[in-house]
Amino acid sequence: MATDTAERRVAHVRGVTVTALACLAGVAAALVSATVASGADDPLGVYVLAGAVIVQFPLLRVFEMAGIDLDVDEFGVKDYLYVAFMTFALWFVCWAILLQTGTSL
């Protein structure tokens, strides 16, 4: 019973950490895209998104070394696609709002 609870807690912390990092990376990428890209048709915004996705995986390893049990070595294709999609979704929504409102940073 105690082992089951501990395993569920580890899985929950892993999910929350990965989701939070992906969402924050998406918002940060949108802010950077709004700063460096000249508009929606500038490919530099997409390059920023790609960089945000790629940077997350070494950052997750750093979190794992800091003591958070993430099991990054056990990431499968589904996990990588989840991180990429969550980052893209938050980037897309936030950057679209920034472009629509004409906000300049």
Coordinates of C-alpha atoms in Angstrom, one line a residue:
M1 CA 0.0 0.0 0.0
A2 CA 2.8 2.5 0.9
T3 CA 4.8 1.6 -2.2
D4 CA 1.7 2.2 -4.4
T5 CA 1.2 5.6 -2.8
A6 CA 4.9 6.5 -3.2
E7 CA 4.9 5.4 -6.9
R8 CA 1.8 7.4 -7.6
R9 CA 3.3 10.5 -5.9
V10 CA 6.5 10.1 -8.0
A11 CA 4.5 9.8 -11.2
H12 CA 2.4 12.9 -10.2
V13 CA 5.5 15.0 -9.5
R14 CA 7.0 13.9 -12.8
G15 CA 3.9 14.9 -14.7
V16 CA 3.5 18.2 -13.0
T17 CA 7.1 19.1 -13.5
V18 CA 7.3 18.2 -17.1
T19 CA 4.0 20.0 -17.9
A20 CA 4.9 23.1 -16.0
L21 CA 8.3 23.3 -17.7
A22 CA 6.8 22.8 -21.1
C23 CA 4.1 25.5 -20.5
L24 CA 6.6 28.0 -19.1
A25 CA 8.9 27.3 -22.0
G26 CA 6.1 27.9 -24.5
V27 CA 5.2 31.3 -22.9
A28 CA 8.8 32.3 -22.7
A29 CA 9.3 31.4 -26.4
A30 CA 6.2 33.4 -27.3
L31 CA 7.7 36.5 -25.5
V32 CA 11.0 36.0 -27.2
S33 CA 9.3 35.5 -30.6
A34 CA 7.4 38.7 -30.1
T35 CA 10.6 40.5 -29.4
V36 CA 12.9 39.2 -32.1
A37 CA 10.4 38.4 -35.0
S38 CA 9.1 41.1 -37.2
G39 CA 5.7 39.5 -37.5
A40 CA 3.8 36.3 -38.0
D41 CA 5.4 35.5 -41.3
D42 CA 9.0 35.8 -39.9
P43 CA 10.5 32.3 -39.5
L44 CA 12.6 33.5 -36.6
G45 CA 9.6 33.0 -34.3
V46 CA 9.5 29.3 -35.2
Y47 CA 13.2 29.0 -34.7
V48 CA 12.7 30.3 -31.2
L49 CA 10.0 27.7 -30.6
A50 CA 12.3 24.9 -31.8
G51 CA 15.1 26.1 -29.5
A52 CA 12.7 26.2 -26.6
V53 CA 11.7 22.6 -27.2
I54 CA 15.3 21.4 -27.6
V55 CA 16.5 23.2 -24.5
Q56 CA 14.0 21.5 -22.2
F57 CA 15.4 18.0 -22.4
P58 CA 18.9 18.9 -20.9
L59 CA 17.0 21.1 -18.4
L60 CA 14.9 18.1 -17.3
R61 CA 18.2 16.2 -16.7
V62 CA 19.4 19.1 -14.5
F63 CA 16.2 18.9 -12.5
E64 CA 16.8 15.1 -12.2
M65 CA 20.3 15.7 -10.9
A66 CA 18.9 18.2 -8.4
G67 CA 16.9 15.5 -6.8
I68 CA 13.5 15.5 -8.6
D69 CA 12.8 11.9 -9.7
L70 CA 11.9 12.4 -13.4
D71 CA 13.3 9.3 -15.1
V72 CA 14.3 11.2 -18.2
D73 CA 16.2 8.1 -19.4
E74 CA 12.8 6.3 -19.6
F75 CA 11.2 9.0 -21.9
G76 CA 9.6 7.5 -24.9
V77 CA 8.3 9.0 -28.1
K78 CA 5.0 9.8 -26.4
D79 CA 6.8 11.9 -23.8
Y80 CA 8.9 13.8 -26.3
L81 CA 5.8 14.5 -28.4
Y82 CA 3.9 15.7 -25.3
V83 CA 6.6 18.1 -24.4
A84 CA 6.8 19.4 -28.0
F85 CA 3.0 19.8 -28.3
M86 CA 2.6 21.5 -24.9
T87 CA 5.4 24.0 -25.7
F88 CA 3.9 24.6 -29.2
A89 CA 0.4 25.1 -27.9
L90 CA 1.3 27.7 -25.3
W91 CA 3.7 29.4 -27.8
F92 CA 1.0 29.6 -30.4
V93 CA -1.7 30.9 -28.2
C94 CA 0.5 33.5 -26.4
W95 CA 2.2 34.7 -29.6
A96 CA -1.1 35.0 -31.4
I97 CA -2.4 37.1 -28.5
L98 CA 0.7 39.3 -28.6
L99 CA 0.5 39.7 -32.4
Q100 CA -3.3 40.4 -32.3
T101 CA -3.0 43.1 -29.6
G102 CA 0.0 44.7 -31.2
T103 CA 2.0 44.4 -28.1
S104 CA 5.7 45.2 -28.4
L105 CA 8.2 44.1 -25.9

